[in-house]
PDB file of C-alpha atoms in Angstrom:
ATOM      1  CA  MET A1392    -141.634  -1.957 -31.849  1.00  0.00           C
ATOM      2  CA  ASP A1393    -144.851  -0.063 -31.665  1.00  0.00           C
ATOM      3  CA  MET A1394    -144.688   3.437 -29.978  1.00  0.00           C
ATOM      4  CA  ARG A1395    -147.611   2.476 -27.892  1.00  0.00           C
ATOM      5  CA  GLN A1396    -145.714  -0.439 -26.431  1.00  0.00           C
ATOM      6  CA  ARG A1397    -142.743   1.679 -25.864  1.00  0.00           C
ATOM      7  CA  ALA A1398    -144.926   4.360 -24.077  1.00  0.00           C
ATOM      8  CA  ASN A1399    -146.686   2.005 -21.835  1.00  0.00           C
ATOM      9  CA  PRO A1400    -147.123   3.908 -18.553  1.00  0.00           C
ATOM     10  CA  VAL A1401    -147.289   0.867 -16.281  1.00  0.00           C
ATOM     11  CA  PRO A1402    -143.544   0.147 -15.937  1.00  0.00           C
ATOM     12  CA  THR A1403    -142.944   3.904 -15.456  1.00  0.00           C
ATOM     13  CA  LEU A1404    -145.249   4.152 -12.379  1.00  0.00           C
ATOM     14  CA  VAL A1405    -143.705   1.252 -10.684  1.00  0.00           C
ATOM     15  CA  PRO A1406    -140.562   3.024  -9.318  1.00  0.00           C
ATOM     16  CA  TRP A1407    -142.657   5.899  -8.102  1.00  0.00           C
ATOM     17  CA  ILE A1408    -145.083   3.602  -6.159  1.00  0.00           C
ATOM     18  CA  MET A1409    -142.220   1.721  -4.679  1.00  0.00           C
ATOM     19  CA  LEU A1410    -140.596   4.966  -3.423  1.00  0.00           C
ATOM     20  CA  ALA A1411    -143.743   6.087  -1.996  1.00  0.00           C
ATOM     21  CA  LEU A1412    -144.213   2.772  -0.184  1.00  0.00           C
ATOM     22  CA  VAL A1413    -140.732   2.899   1.401  1.00  0.00           C
ATOM     23  CA  GLY A1414    -141.378   6.516   2.503  1.00  0.00           C
ATOM     24  CA  LEU A1415    -138.729   8.147   0.442  1.00  0.00           C
ATOM     25  CA  ILE A1416    -141.163  10.583  -1.152  1.00  0.00           C
ATOM     26  CA  PRO A1417    -144.567  11.600  -0.062  1.00  0.00           C
ATOM     27  CA  TRP A1418    -147.490   9.478  -1.460  1.00  0.00           C
ATOM     28  CA  THR A1419    -149.244  12.599  -2.784  1.00  0.00           C
ATOM     29  CA  ALA A1420    -146.241  13.759  -4.783  1.00  0.00           C
ATOM     30  CA  ALA A1421    -145.704  10.299  -6.116  1.00  0.00           C
ATOM     31  CA  ALA A1422    -149.411  10.259  -7.089  1.00  0.00           C
ATOM     32  CA  GLU A1423    -149.165  13.736  -8.820  1.00  0.00           C
ATOM     33  CA  THR A1424    -145.878  12.630 -10.666  1.00  0.00           C
ATOM     34  CA  ALA A1425    -147.524   9.403 -11.856  1.00  0.00           C
ATOM     35  CA  THR A1426    -150.461  11.316 -13.201  1.00  0.00           C
ATOM     36  CA  GLN A1427    -148.243  13.670 -15.154  1.00  0.00           C
ATOM     37  CA  VAL A1428    -146.255  10.801 -16.479  1.00  0.00           C
ATOM     38  CA  LYS A1429    -149.480   9.160 -17.430  1.00  0.00           C
ATOM     39  CA  HIS A1430    -150.623  12.256 -19.286  1.00  0.00           C
ATOM     40  CA  THR A1431    -147.274  12.558 -20.940  1.00  0.00           C
ATOM     41  CA  ALA A1432    -147.384   8.923 -22.070  1.00  0.00           C
ATOM     42  CA  GLU A1433    -150.869   9.334 -23.342  1.00  0.00           C
ATOM     43  CA  ARG A1434    -149.891  12.340 -25.345  1.00  0.00           C
ATOM     44  CA  ALA A1435    -146.923  10.558 -26.772  1.00  0.00           C
ATOM     45  CA  VAL A1436    -149.158   7.648 -27.754  1.00  0.00           C
ATOM     46  CA  ALA A1437    -151.593  10.085 -29.461  1.00  0.00           C
ATOM     47  CA  VAL A1438    -148.712  11.833 -31.148  1.00  0.00           C
ATOM     48  CA  ASP A1439    -147.317   8.523 -32.244  1.00  0.00           C
ATOM     49  CA  ALA A1440    -150.710   7.386 -33.605  1.00  0.00           C
ATOM     50  CA  ALA A1441    -151.143  10.677 -35.452  1.00  0.00           C
ATOM     51  CA  THR A1442    -147.684  10.298 -36.800  1.00  0.00           C
ATOM     52  CA  GLN A1443    -148.375   6.866 -38.040  1.00  0.00           C
ATOM     53  CA  GLN A1444    -151.624   8.055 -39.747  1.00  0.00           C
ATOM     54  CA  ALA A1445    -149.678  10.871 -41.414  1.00  0.00           C
ATOM     55  CA  VAL A1446    -147.046   8.417 -42.644  1.00  0.00           C
ATOM     56  CA  GLU A1447    -149.654   6.193 -44.025  1.00  0.00           C
ATOM     57  CA  ALA A1448    -151.451   9.094 -45.655  1.00  0.00           C
ATOM     58  CA  TRP A1449    -148.113  10.298 -47.135  1.00  0.00           C
ATOM     59  CA  GLU A1450    -147.398   6.849 -48.405  1.00  0.00           C
ATOM     60  CA  ALA A1451    -150.675   6.877 -50.462  1.00  0.00           C
ATOM     61  CA  GLU A1452    -149.920  10.305 -51.682  1.00  0.00           C
ATOM     62  CA  LYS A1453    -146.344   9.295 -52.601  1.00  0.00           C
ATOM     63  CA  GLN A1454    -147.656   6.430 -54.683  1.00  0.00           C
ATOM     64  CA  THR A1455    -150.015   8.853 -56.500  1.00  0.00           C
ATOM     65  CA  LEU A1456    -147.280  11.368 -57.100  1.00  0.00           C
ATOM     66  CA  LEU A1457    -144.895   8.642 -58.409  1.00  0.00           C
ATOM     67  CA  ALA A1458    -147.680   7.426 -60.866  1.00  0.00           C
ATOM     68  CA  ASN A1459    -148.153  11.054 -61.982  1.00  0.00           C
ATOM     69  CA  ILE A1460    -144.468  11.371 -62.416  1.00  0.00           C
ATOM     70  CA  ASP A1461    -144.319   8.228 -64.471  1.00  0.00           C
ATOM     71  CA  ARG A1462    -147.103   9.324 -66.723  1.00  0.00           C
ATOM     72  CA  ALA A1463    -145.619  12.650 -67.169  1.00  0.00           C
ATOM     73  CA  HIS A1464    -142.281  10.995 -68.003  1.00  0.00           C
ATOM     74  CA  THR A1465    -144.020   8.823 -70.616  1.00  0.00           C
ATOM     75  CA  ARG A1466    -145.808  11.899 -72.001  1.00  0.00           C
ATOM     76  CA  LEU A1467    -142.534  13.811 -72.238  1.00  0.00           C
ATOM     77  CA  GLN A1468    -140.968  10.901 -74.203  1.00  0.00           C
ATOM     78  CA  ASN A1469    -143.909  10.841 -76.523  1.00  0.00           C
ATOM     79  CA  ILE A1470    -143.699  14.594 -77.041  1.00  0.00           C
ATOM     80  CA  ASP A1471    -139.955  14.316 -77.738  1.00  0.00           C
ATOM     81  CA  TRP A1472    -140.715  11.559 -80.284  1.00  0.00           C
ATOM     82  CA  GLN A1473    -143.524  13.716 -81.904  1.00  0.00           C
ATOM     83  CA  ARG A1474    -141.022  16.581 -82.153  1.00  0.00           C
ATOM     84  CA  ARG A1475    -138.335  14.549 -83.827  1.00  0.00           C
ATOM     85  CA  LYS A1476    -140.824  12.883 -86.167  1.00  0.00           C
ATOM     86  CA  ALA A1477    -142.271  16.339 -87.042  1.00  0.00           C
ATOM     87  CA  THR A1478    -138.768  17.417 -87.946  1.00  0.00           C
ATOM     88  CA  ASP A1479    -138.405  14.391 -90.162  1.00  0.00           C
ATOM     89  CA  TYR A1480    -141.857  15.062 -91.682  1.00  0.00           C
ATOM     90  CA  SER A1481    -140.980  18.666 -92.269  1.00  0.00           C
ATOM     91  CA  ALA A1482    -137.829  17.660 -94.164  1.00  0.00           C
ATOM     92  CA  THR A1483    -139.773  15.228 -96.260  1.00  0.00           C
ATOM     93  CA  LEU A1484    -142.506  17.691 -97.092  1.00  0.00           C
ATOM     94  CA  ASN A1485    -139.908  20.318 -98.039  1.00  0.00           C
ATOM     95  CA  ARG A1486    -138.290  17.923-100.433  1.00  0.00           C
ATOM     96  CA  LYS A1487    -141.740  17.154-101.908  1.00  0.00           C
ATOM     97  CA  ILE A1488    -142.671  20.841-102.218  1.00  0.00           C
ATOM     98  CA  GLU A1489    -139.415  21.486-104.111  1.00  0.00           C
ATOM     99  CA  ALA A1490    -140.079  18.561-106.446  1.00  0.00           C
ATOM    100  CA  LEU A1491    -143.656  19.880-107.060  1.00  0.00           C
ATOM    101  CA  LYS A1492    -142.223  23.371-107.749  1.00  0.00           C
ATOM    102  CA  LEU A1493    -139.940  21.808-110.344  1.00  0.00           C
ATOM    103  CA  ARG A1494    -142.732  19.741-111.870  1.00  0.00           C
ATOM    104  CA  ALA A1495    -145.029  22.838-111.929  1.00  0.00           C
ATOM    105  CA  ALA A1496    -142.283  24.821-113.664  1.00  0.00           C
ATOM    106  CA  GLU A1497    -141.927  22.016-116.239  1.00  0.00           C
ATOM    107  CA  MET A1498    -145.674  21.848-116.716  1.00  0.00           C
ATOM    108  CA  GLU A1499    -145.815  25.570-117.259  1.00  0.00           C
ATOM    109  CA  LYS A1500    -143.102  25.202-119.973  1.00  0.00           C
ATOM    110  CA  ILE A1501    -145.023  22.364-121.574  1.00  0.00           C
ATOM    111  CA  ASN A1502    -148.346  24.437-121.520  1.00  0.00           C
ATOM    112  CA  VAL A1503    -146.470  27.374-123.227  1.00  0.00           C
ATOM    113  CA  GLU A1504    -145.289  25.152-125.966  1.00  0.00           C
ATOM    114  CA  LEU A1505    -148.084  22.569-126.405  1.00  0.00           C
ATOM    115  CA  LEU A1506    -151.169  24.650-126.030  1.00  0.00           C
ATOM    116  CA  PRO A1507    -150.586  26.704-129.187  1.00  0.00           C
ATOM    117  CA  LEU A1508    -149.917  23.362-131.040  1.00  0.00           C
ATOM    118  CA  LEU A1509    -153.185  21.923-129.789  1.00  0.00           C
ATOM    119  CA  ASP A1510    -155.041  24.990-131.096  1.00  0.00           C
ATOM    120  CA  GLN A1511    -153.185  24.818-134.492  1.00  0.00           C
ATOM    121  CA  MET A1512    -154.033  21.051-134.816  1.00  0.00           C
ATOM    122  CA  LEU A1513    -157.695  21.801-134.124  1.00  0.00           C
ATOM    123  CA  ASP A1514    -157.796  24.638-136.626  1.00  0.00           C
ATOM    124  CA  ARG A1515    -156.334  22.387-139.329  1.00  0.00           C
ATOM    125  CA  LEU A1516    -158.789  19.670-138.373  1.00  0.00           C
ATOM    126  CA  GLN A1517    -161.774  21.982-138.681  1.00  0.00           C
ATOM    127  CA  THR A1518    -160.572  23.146-142.120  1.00  0.00           C
ATOM    128  CA  PHE A1519    -160.108  19.558-143.159  1.00  0.00           C
ATOM    129  CA  VAL A1520    -163.683  18.522-141.980  1.00  0.00           C
ATOM    130  CA  ALA A1521    -165.164  21.435-143.711  1.00  0.00           C
ATOM    131  CA  ALA A1522    -163.542  20.323-147.042  1.00  0.00           C
ATOM    132  CA  ASP A1523    -164.106  16.620-146.396  1.00  0.00           C
ATOM    133  CA  LEU A1524    -166.962  14.416-147.568  1.00  0.00           C
ATOM    134  CA  PRO A1525    -170.404  15.650-146.227  1.00  0.00           C
ATOM    135  CA  TRP A1526    -170.838  12.643-143.997  1.00  0.00           C
ATOM    136  CA  GLN A1527    -172.207  13.189-140.627  1.00  0.00           C
ATOM    137  CA  GLN A1528    -171.139  16.804-140.735  1.00  0.00           C
ATOM    138  CA  ALA A1529    -173.367  17.999-138.058  1.00  0.00           C
ATOM    139  CA  GLU A1530    -172.058  15.424-135.493  1.00  0.00           C
ATOM    140  CA  ARG A1531    -168.470  15.957-136.456  1.00  0.00           C
ATOM    141  CA  ARG A1532    -168.800  19.795-136.143  1.00  0.00           C
ATOM    142  CA  ARG A1533    -170.417  19.251-132.756  1.00  0.00           C
ATOM    143  CA  LYS A1534    -167.496  17.326-131.462  1.00  0.00           C
ATOM    144  CA  LEU A1535    -165.107  19.790-132.850  1.00  0.00           C
ATOM    145  CA  ALA A1536    -166.986  22.648-131.037  1.00  0.00           C
ATOM    146  CA  HIS A1537    -166.808  20.677-127.851  1.00  0.00           C
ATOM    147  CA  THR A1538    -163.074  20.133-128.236  1.00  0.00           C
ATOM    148  CA  ARG A1539    -162.754  23.884-128.866  1.00  0.00           C
ATOM    149  CA  GLN A1540    -164.719  24.725-125.818  1.00  0.00           C
ATOM    150  CA  LEU A1541    -162.203  22.504-123.744  1.00  0.00           C
ATOM    151  CA  LEU A1542    -159.247  24.277-125.288  1.00  0.00           C
ATOM    152  CA  ASN A1543    -160.754  27.705-124.308  1.00  0.00           C
ATOM    153  CA  ASP A1544    -161.437  26.663-120.751  1.00  0.00           C
ATOM    154  CA  TYR A1545    -158.820  28.034-118.418  1.00  0.00           C
ATOM    155  CA  ASP A1546    -159.599  25.649-115.643  1.00  0.00           C
ATOM    156  CA  THR A1547    -159.318  22.493-117.732  1.00  0.00           C
ATOM    157  CA  GLY A1548    -155.887  20.884-117.397  1.00  0.00           C
ATOM    158  CA  LEU A1549    -153.368  20.166-120.203  1.00  0.00           C
ATOM    159  CA  LEU A1550    -153.981  16.415-120.005  1.00  0.00           C
ATOM    160  CA  PRO A1551    -157.878  16.655-120.728  1.00  0.00           C
ATOM    161  CA  LYS A1552    -157.298  19.143-123.519  1.00  0.00           C
ATOM    162  CA  THR A1553    -154.580  16.927-125.192  1.00  0.00           C
ATOM    163  CA  ARG A1554    -156.854  13.866-124.739  1.00  0.00           C
ATOM    164  CA  ALA A1555    -159.811  15.742-126.387  1.00  0.00           C
ATOM    165  CA  VAL A1556    -157.747  16.859-129.347  1.00  0.00           C
ATOM    166  CA  LEU A1557    -156.271  13.294-129.851  1.00  0.00           C
ATOM    167  CA  GLU A1558    -159.630  11.613-129.617  1.00  0.00           C
ATOM    168  CA  THR A1559    -161.095  14.034-132.127  1.00  0.00           C
ATOM    169  CA  LEU A1560    -158.201  13.221-134.524  1.00  0.00           C
ATOM    170  CA  ALA A1561    -158.722   9.439-133.833  1.00  0.00           C
ATOM    171  CA  ARG A1562    -162.424   9.670-134.739  1.00  0.00           C
ATOM    172  CA  GLU A1563    -161.593  11.483-137.984  1.00  0.00           C
ATOM    173  CA  ALA A1564    -158.869   8.953-138.871  1.00  0.00           C
ATOM    174  CA  ASP A1565    -161.420   6.086-138.176  1.00  0.00           C
ATOM    175  CA  LEU A1566    -163.748   7.694-140.708  1.00  0.00           C
ATOM    176  CA  GLY A1567    -161.308   6.947-143.449  1.00  0.00           C
ATOM    177  CA  HIS A1568    -161.653   3.130-142.721  1.00  0.00           C
ATOM    178  CA  THR A1569    -165.403   3.263-142.485  1.00  0.00           C
ATOM    179  CA  VAL A1570    -167.926   1.766-144.982  1.00  0.00           C
ATOM    180  CA  ALA A1571    -171.465   2.684-144.010  1.00  0.00           C
ATOM    181  CA  VAL A1572    -174.870   3.347-145.441  1.00  0.00           C
ATOM    182  CA  ARG A1573    -177.517   5.773-144.118  1.00  0.00           C
ATOM    183  CA  GLU A1574    -180.490   7.709-145.318  1.00  0.00           C
ATOM    184  CA  ALA A1575    -180.169  11.466-145.866  1.00  0.00           C
ATOM    185  CA  GLU A1576    -181.494  14.334-147.830  1.00  0.00           C
ATOM    186  CA  ILE A1577    -179.729  16.103-150.716  1.00  0.00           C
ATOM    187  CA  ALA A1578    -180.706  18.978-152.962  1.00  0.00           C
ATOM    188  CA  VAL A1579    -181.428  18.247-156.621  1.00  0.00           C
ATOM    189  CA  ASP A1580    -182.129  21.247-158.755  1.00  0.00           C
ATOM    190  CA  GLY A1581    -182.810  23.188-155.567  1.00  0.00           C
ATOM    191  CA  GLN A1582    -185.367  20.598-154.476  1.00  0.00           C
ATOM    192  CA  PRO A1583    -184.722  18.240-151.464  1.00  0.00           C
ATOM    193  CA  ARG A1584    -184.605  14.618-152.335  1.00  0.00           C
ATOM    194  CA  GLN A1585    -184.518  11.683-149.972  1.00  0.00           C
ATOM    195  CA  VAL A1586    -181.639   9.295-150.842  1.00  0.00           C
ATOM    196  CA  ARG A1587    -179.494   6.492-149.391  1.00  0.00           C
ATOM    197  CA  LEU A1588    -175.862   7.551-149.001  1.00  0.00           C
ATOM    198  CA  LEU A1589    -172.902   5.174-149.168  1.00  0.00           C
ATOM    199  CA  GLN A1590    -169.682   6.224-147.625  1.00  0.00           C
ATOM    200  CA  VAL A1591    -166.625   4.296-148.650  1.00  0.00           C
ATOM    201  CA  GLY A1592    -163.790   5.630-146.332  1.00  0.00           C
ATOM    202  CA  ARG A1593    -162.693   8.780-147.975  1.00  0.00           C
ATOM    203  CA  LEU A1594    -162.545   7.261-151.453  1.00  0.00           C
ATOM    204  CA  GLY A1595    -166.034   8.440-152.252  1.00  0.00           C
ATOM    205  CA  LEU A1596    -169.578   9.301-151.291  1.00  0.00           C
ATOM    206  CA  TYR A1597    -172.438   7.849-153.352  1.00  0.00           C
ATOM    207  CA  ALA A1598    -176.200   8.490-153.385  1.00  0.00           C
ATOM    208  CA  LEU A1599    -178.919   6.314-154.682  1.00  0.00           C
ATOM    209  CA  THR A1600    -182.639   7.434-154.804  1.00  0.00           C
ATOM    210  CA  MET A1601    -184.989   5.406-152.729  1.00  0.00           C
ATOM    211  CA  ASP A1602    -186.413   3.703-155.869  1.00  0.00           C
ATOM    212  CA  GLY A1603    -182.870   2.893-157.078  1.00  0.00           C
ATOM    213  CA  ARG A1604    -183.331   4.625-160.450  1.00  0.00           C
ATOM    214  CA  GLN A1605    -180.895   7.460-160.088  1.00  0.00           C
ATOM    215  CA  ALA A1606    -177.331   7.411-158.738  1.00  0.00           C
ATOM    216  CA  TYR A1607    -174.985  10.300-157.718  1.00  0.00           C
ATOM    217  CA  ALA A1608    -171.371  10.722-156.770  1.00  0.00           C
ATOM    218  CA  TRP A1609    -169.840  13.455-154.573  1.00  0.00           C
ATOM    219  CA  ASP A1610    -167.485  15.941-156.231  1.00  0.00           C
ATOM    220  CA  GLY A1611    -165.133  17.276-153.553  1.00  0.00           C
ATOM    221  CA  GLU A1612    -163.806  20.190-155.625  1.00  0.00           C
ATOM    222  CA  LEU A1613    -167.155  21.525-156.619  1.00  0.00           C
ATOM    223  CA  ARG A1614    -168.745  20.586-153.307  1.00  0.00           C
ATOM    224  CA  SER A1615    -171.797  19.010-154.938  1.00  0.00           C
ATOM    225  CA  PHE A1616    -173.052  15.664-156.204  1.00  0.00           C
ATOM    226  CA  TRP A1617    -172.993  14.834-159.884  1.00  0.00           C
ATOM    227  CA  ALA A1618    -175.518  12.474-161.535  1.00  0.00           C
ATOM    228  CA  LEU A1619    -174.355   9.200-162.865  1.00  0.00           C
ATOM    229  CA  ASP A1620    -175.865   7.964-166.160  1.00  0.00           C
ATOM    230  CA  GLU A1621    -175.057   4.503-165.062  1.00  0.00           C
ATOM    231  CA  GLY A1622    -173.567   2.683-162.075  1.00  0.00           C
ATOM    232  CA  GLY A1623    -176.700   2.698-159.991  1.00  0.00           C
ATOM    233  CA  ARG A1624    -176.814  -1.085-159.945  1.00  0.00           C
ATOM    234  CA  ASP A1625    -173.276  -1.363-158.724  1.00  0.00           C
ATOM    235  CA  ILE A1626    -173.835   1.262-156.020  1.00  0.00           C
ATOM    236  CA  GLY A1627    -176.949  -0.611-154.809  1.00  0.00           C
ATOM    237  CA  GLN A1628    -175.049  -3.796-154.666  1.00  0.00           C
ATOM    238  CA  ALA A1629    -172.224  -2.179-152.731  1.00  0.00           C
ATOM    239  CA  MET A1630    -174.849  -0.797-150.280  1.00  0.00           C
ATOM    240  CA  GLN A1631    -176.112  -4.376-149.725  1.00  0.00           C
ATOM    241  CA  MET A1632    -172.598  -5.494-149.165  1.00  0.00           C
ATOM    242  CA  ALA A1633    -171.965  -2.666-146.588  1.00  0.00           C
ATOM    243  CA  GLU A1634    -175.172  -3.696-144.856  1.00  0.00           C
ATOM    244  CA  GLY A1635    -174.052  -7.304-144.766  1.00  0.00           C
ATOM    245  CA  THR A1636    -176.867  -8.571-147.091  1.00  0.00           C
ATOM    246  CA  ARG A1637    -174.516  -9.133-150.064  1.00  0.00           C
ATOM    247  CA  ILE A1638    -170.876 -10.062-150.665  1.00  0.00           C
ATOM    248  CA  LEU A1639    -169.407  -8.058-153.505  1.00  0.00           C
ATOM    249  CA  ALA A1640    -166.101  -6.404-154.228  1.00  0.00           C
ATOM    250  CA  LEU A1641    -166.177  -2.561-154.238  1.00  0.00           C
ATOM    251  CA  SER A1642    -163.803  -2.275-157.252  1.00  0.00           C
ATOM    252  CA  ARG A1643    -166.733  -1.593-159.645  1.00  0.00           C
ATOM    253  CA  LEU A1644    -167.702   1.663-157.937  1.00  0.00           C
ATOM    254  CA  PRO A1645    -166.966   4.816-159.931  1.00  0.00           C
ATOM    255  CA  VAL A1646    -163.980   6.557-158.550  1.00  0.00           C
ATOM    256  CA  GLY A1647    -161.628   9.224-159.807  1.00  0.00           C
ATOM    257  CA  GLN A1648    -162.155  12.649-161.216  1.00  0.00           C
ATOM    258  CA  PRO A1649    -165.918  12.978-161.550  1.00  0.00           C
ATOM    259  CA  GLY A1650    -165.637  16.310-163.615  1.00  0.00           C
ATOM    260  CA  ALA A1651    -164.620  14.354-166.748  1.00  0.00           C
ATOM    261  CA  LYS A1652    -167.799  12.333-166.664  1.00  0.00           C
ATOM    262  CA  THR A1653    -170.071  15.295-166.972  1.00  0.00           C
ATOM    263  CA  THR A1654    -169.390  15.428-170.727  1.00  0.00           C
ATOM    264  CA  ALA A1655    -170.983  12.021-171.106  1.00  0.00           C
ATOM    265  CA  GLY A1656    -174.425  13.264-170.165  1.00  0.00           C
ATOM    266  CA  GLY A1657    -174.055  13.562-166.469  1.00  0.00           C
ATOM    267  CA  SER A1658    -175.439  16.544-164.696  1.00  0.00           C
ATOM    268  CA  ARG A1659    -174.501  18.521-161.449  1.00  0.00           C
ATOM    269  CA  VAL A1660    -176.547  18.202-158.404  1.00  0.00           C
ATOM    270  CA  ASN A1661    -175.804  20.366-155.400  1.00  0.00           C
ATOM    271  CA  GLY A1662    -175.409  18.423-152.042  1.00  0.00           C
ATOM    272  CA  LYS A1663    -176.358  19.458-148.557  1.00  0.00           C
TER     273      LYS A1663
END
């Protein structure tokens, strides 16, 4: 029941009015008492209204506080999950760090053992190229120098260094299976002469003057070309075959020890 209904002053004034009418109390006193009761009732109604307003205000504040508490509880749960997950992440990262340390130690051991081997392989390859057929020597030396530069670079990893050495080896190995023709310049009696060169793997290197009249073969031991008294026609045909303009077996090319042929009228020609 509403406080204002319970504090209604009308029923309270009735007994006093009745008493005043029957003469039990003076009318003036009854009037004063009724006024006091009315004021008391009015104050009670005002207090009750203020209380009701306070209760309603507190109810709204309580709902806000409950919502804040719920959000704080959810946030605490999330923080607890993050803490537990961070612990799991930390354990996983520690295991990965240990594995990386072991791998780094293994790589260091491989570096210590493999890097000197790569240097030795490249040293032997440079010596081999220097003694090999004078075919594309400038390009081959340039690639060797580039590989050496990678091996001497501290910041270059083991894998790029190994790949560079293996690729250089592969290129040199492919040269042994190559049949090719190109124009070049060789020295004859100290004079440059333009010729066409025929490279047949590592079996031999042959030269034919541009007019096709004089043929030469490379002597690996003496590091020079020696003149052929005959065989120019066969070399010319072999060049046509290598260029795809003629089909002919290469078995007729002069191979073997060229030094023995100089006694038959051949002469030495220095090659560049």
